[in-house]
Coordinates of C-alpha atoms in Angstrom, one line a residue:
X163 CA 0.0 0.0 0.0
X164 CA 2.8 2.5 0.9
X165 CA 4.1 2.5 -3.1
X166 CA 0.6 3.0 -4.4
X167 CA 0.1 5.9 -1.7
X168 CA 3.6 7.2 -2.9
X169 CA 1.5 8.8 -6.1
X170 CA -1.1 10.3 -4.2
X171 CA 0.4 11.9 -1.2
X172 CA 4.3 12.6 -2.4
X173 CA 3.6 15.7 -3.9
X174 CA 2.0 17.3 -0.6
X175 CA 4.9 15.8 1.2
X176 CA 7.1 17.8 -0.7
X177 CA 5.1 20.9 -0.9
X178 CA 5.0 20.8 3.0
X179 CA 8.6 20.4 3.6
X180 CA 10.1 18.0 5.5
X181 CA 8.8 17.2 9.5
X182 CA 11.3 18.4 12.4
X183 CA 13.2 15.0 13.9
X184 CA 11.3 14.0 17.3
X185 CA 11.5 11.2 19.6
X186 CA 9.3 8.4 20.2
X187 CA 6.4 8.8 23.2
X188 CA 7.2 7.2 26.5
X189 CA 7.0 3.6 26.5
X190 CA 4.1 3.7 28.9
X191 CA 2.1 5.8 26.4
X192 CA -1.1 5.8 28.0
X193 CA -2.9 5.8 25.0
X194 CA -2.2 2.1 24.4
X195 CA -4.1 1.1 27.0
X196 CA -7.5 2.7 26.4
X197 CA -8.4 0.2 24.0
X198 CA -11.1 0.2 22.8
X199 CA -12.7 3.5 22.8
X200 CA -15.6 4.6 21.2
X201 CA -14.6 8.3 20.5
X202 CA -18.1 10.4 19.6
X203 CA -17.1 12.3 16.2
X204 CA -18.8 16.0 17.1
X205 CA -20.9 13.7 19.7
X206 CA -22.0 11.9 16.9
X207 CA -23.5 14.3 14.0
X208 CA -25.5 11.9 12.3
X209 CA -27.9 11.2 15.7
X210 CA -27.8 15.2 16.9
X211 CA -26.9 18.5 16.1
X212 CA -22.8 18.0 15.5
X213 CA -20.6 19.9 18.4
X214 CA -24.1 21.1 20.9
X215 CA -23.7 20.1 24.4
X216 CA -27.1 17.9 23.8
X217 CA -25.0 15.9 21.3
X218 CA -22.5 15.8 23.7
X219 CA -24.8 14.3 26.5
X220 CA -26.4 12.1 24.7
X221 CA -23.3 10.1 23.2
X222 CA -21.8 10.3 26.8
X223 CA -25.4 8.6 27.4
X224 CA -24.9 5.8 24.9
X225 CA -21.5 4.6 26.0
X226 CA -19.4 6.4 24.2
X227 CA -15.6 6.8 26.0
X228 CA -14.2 9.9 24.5
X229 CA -15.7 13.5 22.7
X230 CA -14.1 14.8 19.6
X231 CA -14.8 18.3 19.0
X232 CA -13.4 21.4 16.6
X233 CA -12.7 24.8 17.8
X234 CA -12.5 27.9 15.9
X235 CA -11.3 31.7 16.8
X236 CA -13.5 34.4 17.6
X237 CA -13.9 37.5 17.5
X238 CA -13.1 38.3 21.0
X239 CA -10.2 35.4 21.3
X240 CA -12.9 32.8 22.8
X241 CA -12.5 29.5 21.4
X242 CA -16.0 28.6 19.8
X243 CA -16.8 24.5 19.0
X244 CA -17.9 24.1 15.7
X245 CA -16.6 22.4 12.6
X246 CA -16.9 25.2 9.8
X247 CA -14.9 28.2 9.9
X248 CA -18.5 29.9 9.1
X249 CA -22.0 29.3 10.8
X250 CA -23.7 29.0 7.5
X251 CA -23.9 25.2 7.7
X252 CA -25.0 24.3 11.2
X253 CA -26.4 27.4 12.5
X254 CA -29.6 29.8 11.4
X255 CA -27.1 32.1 10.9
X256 CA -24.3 33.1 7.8
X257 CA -21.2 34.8 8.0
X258 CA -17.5 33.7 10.0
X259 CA -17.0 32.6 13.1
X260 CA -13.8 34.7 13.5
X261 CA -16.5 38.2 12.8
X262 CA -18.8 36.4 15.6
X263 CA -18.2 37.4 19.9
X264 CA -18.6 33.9 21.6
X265 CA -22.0 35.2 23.3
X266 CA -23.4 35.7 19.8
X267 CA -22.3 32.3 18.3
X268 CA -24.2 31.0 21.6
X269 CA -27.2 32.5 21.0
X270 CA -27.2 30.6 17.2
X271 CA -29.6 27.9 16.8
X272 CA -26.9 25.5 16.1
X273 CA -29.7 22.3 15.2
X274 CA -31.2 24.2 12.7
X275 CA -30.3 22.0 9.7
X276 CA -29.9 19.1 11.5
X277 CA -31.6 15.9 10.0
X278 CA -31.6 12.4 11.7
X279 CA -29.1 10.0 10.0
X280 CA -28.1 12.3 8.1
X281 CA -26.5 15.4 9.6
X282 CA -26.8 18.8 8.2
X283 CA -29.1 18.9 5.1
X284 CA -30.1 22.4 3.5
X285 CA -30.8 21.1 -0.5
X286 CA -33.7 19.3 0.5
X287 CA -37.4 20.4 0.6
X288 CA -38.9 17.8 1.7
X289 CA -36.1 17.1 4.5
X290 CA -37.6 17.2 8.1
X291 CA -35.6 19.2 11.2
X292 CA -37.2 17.9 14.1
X293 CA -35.0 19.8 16.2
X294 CA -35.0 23.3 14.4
X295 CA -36.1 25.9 16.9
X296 CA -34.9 24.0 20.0
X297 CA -32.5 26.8 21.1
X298 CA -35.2 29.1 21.1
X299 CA -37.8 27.3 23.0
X300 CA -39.6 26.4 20.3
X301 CA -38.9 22.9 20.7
X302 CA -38.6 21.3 23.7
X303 CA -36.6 18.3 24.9
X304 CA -36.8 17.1 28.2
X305 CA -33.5 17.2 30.3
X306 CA -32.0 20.3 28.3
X307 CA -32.2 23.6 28.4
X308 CA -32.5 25.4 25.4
X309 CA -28.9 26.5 25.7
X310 CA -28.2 23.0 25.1
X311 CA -29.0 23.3 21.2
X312 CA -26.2 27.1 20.9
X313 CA -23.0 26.6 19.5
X314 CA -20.8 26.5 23.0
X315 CA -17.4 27.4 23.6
X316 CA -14.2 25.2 24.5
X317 CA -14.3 26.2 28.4
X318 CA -18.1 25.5 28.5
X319 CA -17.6 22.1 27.5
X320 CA -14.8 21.4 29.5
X321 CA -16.5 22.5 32.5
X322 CA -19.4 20.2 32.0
X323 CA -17.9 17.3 31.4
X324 CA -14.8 17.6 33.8
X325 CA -14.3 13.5 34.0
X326 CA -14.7 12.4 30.1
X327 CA -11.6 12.3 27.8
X328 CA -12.0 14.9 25.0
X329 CA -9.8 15.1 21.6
X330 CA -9.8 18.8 20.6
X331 CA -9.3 19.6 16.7
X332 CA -7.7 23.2 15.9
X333 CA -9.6 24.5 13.0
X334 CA -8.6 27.8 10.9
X335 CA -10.2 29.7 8.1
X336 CA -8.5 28.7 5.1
X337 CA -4.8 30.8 6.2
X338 CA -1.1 29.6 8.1
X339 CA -2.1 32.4 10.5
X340 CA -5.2 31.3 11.5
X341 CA -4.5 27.6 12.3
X342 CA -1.6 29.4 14.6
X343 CA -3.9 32.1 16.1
X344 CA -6.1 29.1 16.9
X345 CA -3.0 27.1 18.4
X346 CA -1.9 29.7 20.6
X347 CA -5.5 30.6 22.0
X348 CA -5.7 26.9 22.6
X349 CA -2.5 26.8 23.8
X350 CA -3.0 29.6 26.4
X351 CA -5.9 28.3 27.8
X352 CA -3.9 24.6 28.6
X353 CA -0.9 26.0 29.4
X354 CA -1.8 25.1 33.3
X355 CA -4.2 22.5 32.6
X356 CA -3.7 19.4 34.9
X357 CA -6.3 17.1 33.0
X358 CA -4.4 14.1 31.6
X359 CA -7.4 13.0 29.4
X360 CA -7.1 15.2 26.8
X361 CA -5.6 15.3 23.0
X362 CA -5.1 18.1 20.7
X363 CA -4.8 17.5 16.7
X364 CA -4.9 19.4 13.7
X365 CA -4.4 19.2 9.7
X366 CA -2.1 21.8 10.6
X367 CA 1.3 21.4 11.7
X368 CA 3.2 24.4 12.3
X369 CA -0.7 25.0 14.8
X370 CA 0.2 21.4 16.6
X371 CA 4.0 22.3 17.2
X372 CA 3.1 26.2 18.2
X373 CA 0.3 24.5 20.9
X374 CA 3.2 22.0 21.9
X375 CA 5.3 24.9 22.9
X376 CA 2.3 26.7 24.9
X377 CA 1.3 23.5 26.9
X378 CA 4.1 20.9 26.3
X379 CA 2.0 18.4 29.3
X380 CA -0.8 18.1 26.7
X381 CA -0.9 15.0 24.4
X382 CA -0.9 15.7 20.8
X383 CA -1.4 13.5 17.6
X384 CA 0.6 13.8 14.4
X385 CA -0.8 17.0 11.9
X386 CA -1.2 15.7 8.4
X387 CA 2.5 16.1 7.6
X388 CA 3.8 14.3 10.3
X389 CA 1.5 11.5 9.6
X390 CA 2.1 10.9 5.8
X391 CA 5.9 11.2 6.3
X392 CA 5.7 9.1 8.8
X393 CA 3.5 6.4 6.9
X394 CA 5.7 6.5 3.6
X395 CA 9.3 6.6 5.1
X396 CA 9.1 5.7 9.1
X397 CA 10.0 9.2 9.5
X398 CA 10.6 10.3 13.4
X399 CA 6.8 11.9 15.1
X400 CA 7.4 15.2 17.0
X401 CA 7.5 15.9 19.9
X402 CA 4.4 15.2 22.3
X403 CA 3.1 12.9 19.7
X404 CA 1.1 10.2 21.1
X405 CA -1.7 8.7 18.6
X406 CA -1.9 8.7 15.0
X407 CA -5.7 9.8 14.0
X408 CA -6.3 8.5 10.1
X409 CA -8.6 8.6 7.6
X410 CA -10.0 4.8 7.0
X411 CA -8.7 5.4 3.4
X412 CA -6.9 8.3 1.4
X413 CA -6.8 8.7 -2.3
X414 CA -9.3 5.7 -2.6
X415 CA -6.9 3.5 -0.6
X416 CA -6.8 1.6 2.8
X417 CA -4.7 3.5 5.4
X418 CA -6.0 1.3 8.5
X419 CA -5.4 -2.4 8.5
X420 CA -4.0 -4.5 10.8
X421 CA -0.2 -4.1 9.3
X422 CA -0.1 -0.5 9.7
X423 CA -1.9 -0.4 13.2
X424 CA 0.9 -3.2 14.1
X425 CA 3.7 -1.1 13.0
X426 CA 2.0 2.2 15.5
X427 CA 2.1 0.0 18.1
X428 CA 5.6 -1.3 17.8
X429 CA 6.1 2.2 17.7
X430 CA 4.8 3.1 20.9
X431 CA 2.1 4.8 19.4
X432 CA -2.2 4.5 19.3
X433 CA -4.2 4.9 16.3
X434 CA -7.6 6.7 16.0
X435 CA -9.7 5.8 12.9
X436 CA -12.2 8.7 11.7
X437 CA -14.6 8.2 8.9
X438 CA -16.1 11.6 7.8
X439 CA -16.6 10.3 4.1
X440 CA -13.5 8.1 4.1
X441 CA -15.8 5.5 4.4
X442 CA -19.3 4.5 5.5
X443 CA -20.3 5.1 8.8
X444 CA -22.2 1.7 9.2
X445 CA -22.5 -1.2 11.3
X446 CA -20.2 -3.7 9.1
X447 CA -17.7 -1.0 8.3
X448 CA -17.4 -0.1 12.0
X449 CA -16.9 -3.8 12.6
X450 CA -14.2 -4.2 10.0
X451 CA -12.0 -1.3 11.6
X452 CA -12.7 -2.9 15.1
X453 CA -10.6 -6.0 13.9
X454 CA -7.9 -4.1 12.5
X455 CA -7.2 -3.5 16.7
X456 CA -7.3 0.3 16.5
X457 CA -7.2 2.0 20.0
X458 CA -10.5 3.9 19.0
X459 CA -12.9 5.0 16.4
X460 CA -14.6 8.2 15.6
X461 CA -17.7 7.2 14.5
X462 CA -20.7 9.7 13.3
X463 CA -23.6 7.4 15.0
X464 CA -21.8 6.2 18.5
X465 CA -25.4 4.4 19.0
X466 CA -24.4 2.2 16.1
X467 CA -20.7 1.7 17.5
X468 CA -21.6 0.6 20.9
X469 CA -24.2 -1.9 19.1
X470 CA -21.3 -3.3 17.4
X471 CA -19.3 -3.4 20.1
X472 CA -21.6 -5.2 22.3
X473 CA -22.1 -7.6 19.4
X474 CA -18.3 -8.4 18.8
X475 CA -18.1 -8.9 22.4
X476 CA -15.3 -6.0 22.5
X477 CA -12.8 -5.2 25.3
X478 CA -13.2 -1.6 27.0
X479 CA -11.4 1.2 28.7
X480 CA -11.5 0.5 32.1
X481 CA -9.6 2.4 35.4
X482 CA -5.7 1.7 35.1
X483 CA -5.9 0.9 31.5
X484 CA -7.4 -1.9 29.6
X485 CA -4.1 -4.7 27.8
X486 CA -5.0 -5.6 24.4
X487 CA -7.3 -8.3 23.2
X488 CA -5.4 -11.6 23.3
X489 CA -5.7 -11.6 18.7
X490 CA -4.0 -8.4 18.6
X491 CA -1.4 -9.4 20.2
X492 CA 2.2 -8.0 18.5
X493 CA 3.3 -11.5 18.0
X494 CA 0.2 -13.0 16.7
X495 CA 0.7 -13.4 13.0
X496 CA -1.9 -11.3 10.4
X497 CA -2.9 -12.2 6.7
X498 CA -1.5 -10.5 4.2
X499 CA -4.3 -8.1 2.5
X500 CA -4.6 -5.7 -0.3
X501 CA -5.3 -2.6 1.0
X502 CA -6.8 -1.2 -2.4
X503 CA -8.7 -3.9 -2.0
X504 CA -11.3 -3.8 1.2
X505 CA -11.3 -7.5 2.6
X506 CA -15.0 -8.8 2.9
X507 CA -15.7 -10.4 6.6
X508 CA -17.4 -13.3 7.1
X509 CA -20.4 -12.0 7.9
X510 CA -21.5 -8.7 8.4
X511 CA -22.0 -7.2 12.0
X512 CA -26.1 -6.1 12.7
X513 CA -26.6 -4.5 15.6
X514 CA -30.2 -5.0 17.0
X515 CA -32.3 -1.8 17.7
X516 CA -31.0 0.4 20.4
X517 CA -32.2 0.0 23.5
X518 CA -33.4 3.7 25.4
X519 CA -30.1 4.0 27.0
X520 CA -31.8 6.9 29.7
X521 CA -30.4 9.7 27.9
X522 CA -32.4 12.7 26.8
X523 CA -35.8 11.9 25.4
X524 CA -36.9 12.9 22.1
X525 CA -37.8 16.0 21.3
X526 CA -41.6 16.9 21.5
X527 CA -41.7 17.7 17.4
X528 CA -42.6 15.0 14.8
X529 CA -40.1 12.3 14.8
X530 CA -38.3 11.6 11.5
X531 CA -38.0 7.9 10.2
X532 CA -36.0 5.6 12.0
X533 CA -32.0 5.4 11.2
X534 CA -31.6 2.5 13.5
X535 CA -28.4 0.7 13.8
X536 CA -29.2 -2.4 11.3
X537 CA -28.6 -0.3 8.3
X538 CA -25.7 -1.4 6.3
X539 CA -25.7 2.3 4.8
X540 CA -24.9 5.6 6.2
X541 CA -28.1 6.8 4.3
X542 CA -32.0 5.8 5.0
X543 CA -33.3 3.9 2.1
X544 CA -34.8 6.3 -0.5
X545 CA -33.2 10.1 0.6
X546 CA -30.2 11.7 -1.1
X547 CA -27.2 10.7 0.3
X548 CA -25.7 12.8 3.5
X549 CA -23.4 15.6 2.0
X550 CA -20.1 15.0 3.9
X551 CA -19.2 17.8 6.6
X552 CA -17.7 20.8 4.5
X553 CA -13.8 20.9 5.2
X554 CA -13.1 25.2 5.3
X555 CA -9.4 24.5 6.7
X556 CA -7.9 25.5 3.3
X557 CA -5.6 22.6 3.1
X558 CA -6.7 21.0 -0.3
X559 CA -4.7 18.0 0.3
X560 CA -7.1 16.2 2.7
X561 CA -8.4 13.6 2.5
X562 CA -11.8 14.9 4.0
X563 CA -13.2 16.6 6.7
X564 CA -12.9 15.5 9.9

C-alpha cells in the first residue's frame, strides 16, 4: 500500500517540507491502554446537532468513552466549537465565526439544519428538522435547556464534562495564520491545565508544534504532515506525539489495516480511525476497523458503534488501563491483505435496535423515520445521500473533513 500511496500523497509531502526530527512517546504511552474506545465524532452528527452540548450528552449517554470536537477563533479570542470556519452550515445564521463574539455564536440555533441519520441537510425540501427551533424554545426536549442546542465554547464544555476524555481539533479559516492564532489561543488556555485525558490535533502542523510549545504536558497527535511522512518513510513523530488519527482510506486506498496499526504499536504509538466520508459510517464497516485493533474510532452514529461493540463482544477502557485483546497481540501473526482492496468479513456485524439508554428523550416535534443501527448504509433507504461535513481549513490536500 505504501508505493501505491507514494502517487497520491508525495507531492503534498514535498510541498509541506520535510517534518522536524522527534523522539518516540514514553513507553508507557497511556494511550495504548485505552483500547477500545468509542470516540463520539462531534458527539455523533448523524444522531444530533454536531458539536451542541445535547450531542454531547447524549453520546456520553450511549456509551461512548471519549468527545471529539473542533474549535474555531473568535472575534473576542474565545475558542467557539464548531466544525466550519462559518456558521452557515449548522447554524440559522451566515457569515465567520472569527466576525462572531462567543455570546453571539451562543445564542445561534446551532440544530437548525440538523436531519436524523443524516447530519446537516439544506438542499432538500422535503427534509424534516425535528429539532429546528430547539434553542429558542420552540422545541422542547426534556433534560436540556434550550442552551443545550447554541454553539458553545471550548471552556463551557470542559466545564461540564470535567471526567470524560476529549480530543480537541484546531480549526482555521482557510490561512497559516489562523491555524496558529487558533494554536496559541488553545494553547493559552492549557498552558496550566492538569487534566491528563485530553488530545489536541490538527491538519495543521506548524498549529500542533506552536500548541506543543504553549502546553508541552498536553498530548498531541501527528498533523497531516507528520502522519504521511511518517506512513511513507518511518520518519521520526514530534514531539508530544502520542496517537496517529487517520482517515479509514486516502486517495481511494486503505490507510488502517491491521499491518499499519501493528507497526504504530511497535512504535509506541495508538491509532484513531475517523470516517467523515472516508468511508461508511455503518454497522459492518465499524466492525471491520474494530478488527484491525485500533485504540478507537470516531464514529458519526456512536449508537451504532456501541451496538457493534456489544455484538463483537469487545474489550473496553477500564480504570488503570485496559491490555490488548489476546488476537491483537504483537506477536500473533496477520494475513496478508490488499489494502486497495477492502477484505469482505465473514459475515456482516447487525446490531439490533437500540435500547433507550436513559439519555435525553426525544424531542416533542414530529419524529423523522428511524436510522436505526441495522442499516448497512450511512443513508435511509430512498433520501439523497448525506453531503459530507464541508472541510473550510484550506488545506486542499485532505483527505476529507474531519
Amino acid at each position: 500500500m505504501r508505493t501505491a500511496l507514494v502517487a497520491s500523497a508525495t507531492a503534498l509531502l514535498l510541498a509541506c517540507g520535510t517534518t522536524a526530527a522527534g523522539s518516540a512517546p514514553e513507553p508507557d504511552n497511556p494511550w495504548l491502554g485505552q483500547r477500545v474506545m468509542n470516540m463520539a465524532h462531534s458527539g455523533g452528527e448523524d444522531e444530533a446537532p454536531m458539536n451542541t452540548m445535547y450531542a454531547f450528552e447524549r453520546a456520553e449517554e450511549l456509551g461512548a468513552d471519549m468527545l471529539e470536537l473542533d474549535v474555531q477563533l473568535t472575534a473576542d479570542g474565545d475558542l467557539a466549537v464548531i466544525h466550519d470556519a462559518t456558521v452557515d452550515d449548522s447554524t440559522d445564521h451566515t457569515g465567520r465565526v472569527a466576525d462572531f463574539t462567543m455570546e453571539q455564536l451562543r445564542a445561534m440555533d446551532a440544530a437548525h439544519w440538523f436531519v436524523p441519520g443524516r447530519s446537516t441537510v439544506h438542499d432538500d425540501p422535503d427534509a424534516e428538522h425535528p429539532l429546528r427551533g430547539a434553542r429558542y424554545g420552540d422545541v422542547t426536549v426534556s433534560g436540556h435547556e434550550p442552551s443545550d442546542f447554541g454553539v458553545p465554547s471550548l471552556q463551557d464544555v470542559l466545564e461540564r464534562f470535567p471526567d470524560t476524555p476529549v480530543n480537541i481539533e484546531i480549526k482555521g479559516s482557510g490561512t497559516p495564520q489562523s491555524f496558529l492564532a487558533a494554536a496559541e489561543a488553545l494553547g493559552s488556555r492549557l498552558a496550566d491545565s492538569d487534566r491528563t485525558d485530553l488530545i489536541v490535533g490538527s491538519f495543521d502542523d506548524a498549529a500542533l508544534a506552536r500548541f506543543h510549545e504553549l502546553a508541552p504536558q498536553v498530548d498531541v497527535s501527528a498533523g497531516q504532515q507528520a502522519m504521511i511522512s511518517y506512513y511513507l518513510t518511518d520518519a521520526p513523530l514530534p514531539d508530544g506525539v502520542v496517537a496517529l488519527q487517520v482517515p479509514i482510506t486516502y486517495s481511494g486506498l486503505r490507510v488502517v489495516t491491521r499491518d499499519f496499526v501493528d507497526r504504530a504499536h511497535e512504535d509506541g504509538y495508538a491509532v484513531h480511525a475517523w470516517f467523515s466520508g472516508s468511508a461508511p459510517d455503518d454497522a459492518r464497516t465499524y466492525g471491520e476497523v474494530v478488527e484491525t485493533c485500533v485504540d478507537a474510532l470516531m464514529p458519526a452514529r456512536p449508537s451504532v458503534l456501541e451496538e457493534v461493540f456489544a455484538d463483537l463482544g469487545t474489550e473496553r477502557p477500564t480504570p488503570g488501563g485496559t491490555p490488548p485483546r489476546s488476537e491483537c497481540a504483537l506477536d500473533q501473526p496477520t494475513e496478508p491483505t490488499d489494502p486497495g482492496e477492502p477484505t469482505e468479513p465473514g459475515e456482516p456485524t447487525e446490531p439490533t435496535e437500540p435500547t433507550d439508554p436513559g439519555g435525553p428523550a426525544e424531542p416533542t416535534a414530529p419524529a423523522p423515520p428511524s436510522t436505526g443501527p441495522g442499516d448497512d448504509t450511512t443513508t435511509p433507504a430512498g433520501e439523497p445521500e448525506r453531503p459530507r461535513v464541508v472541510q473550510t481549513d484550506g488545506i486542499s490536500a485532505a483527505p476529507a473533513a474531519r
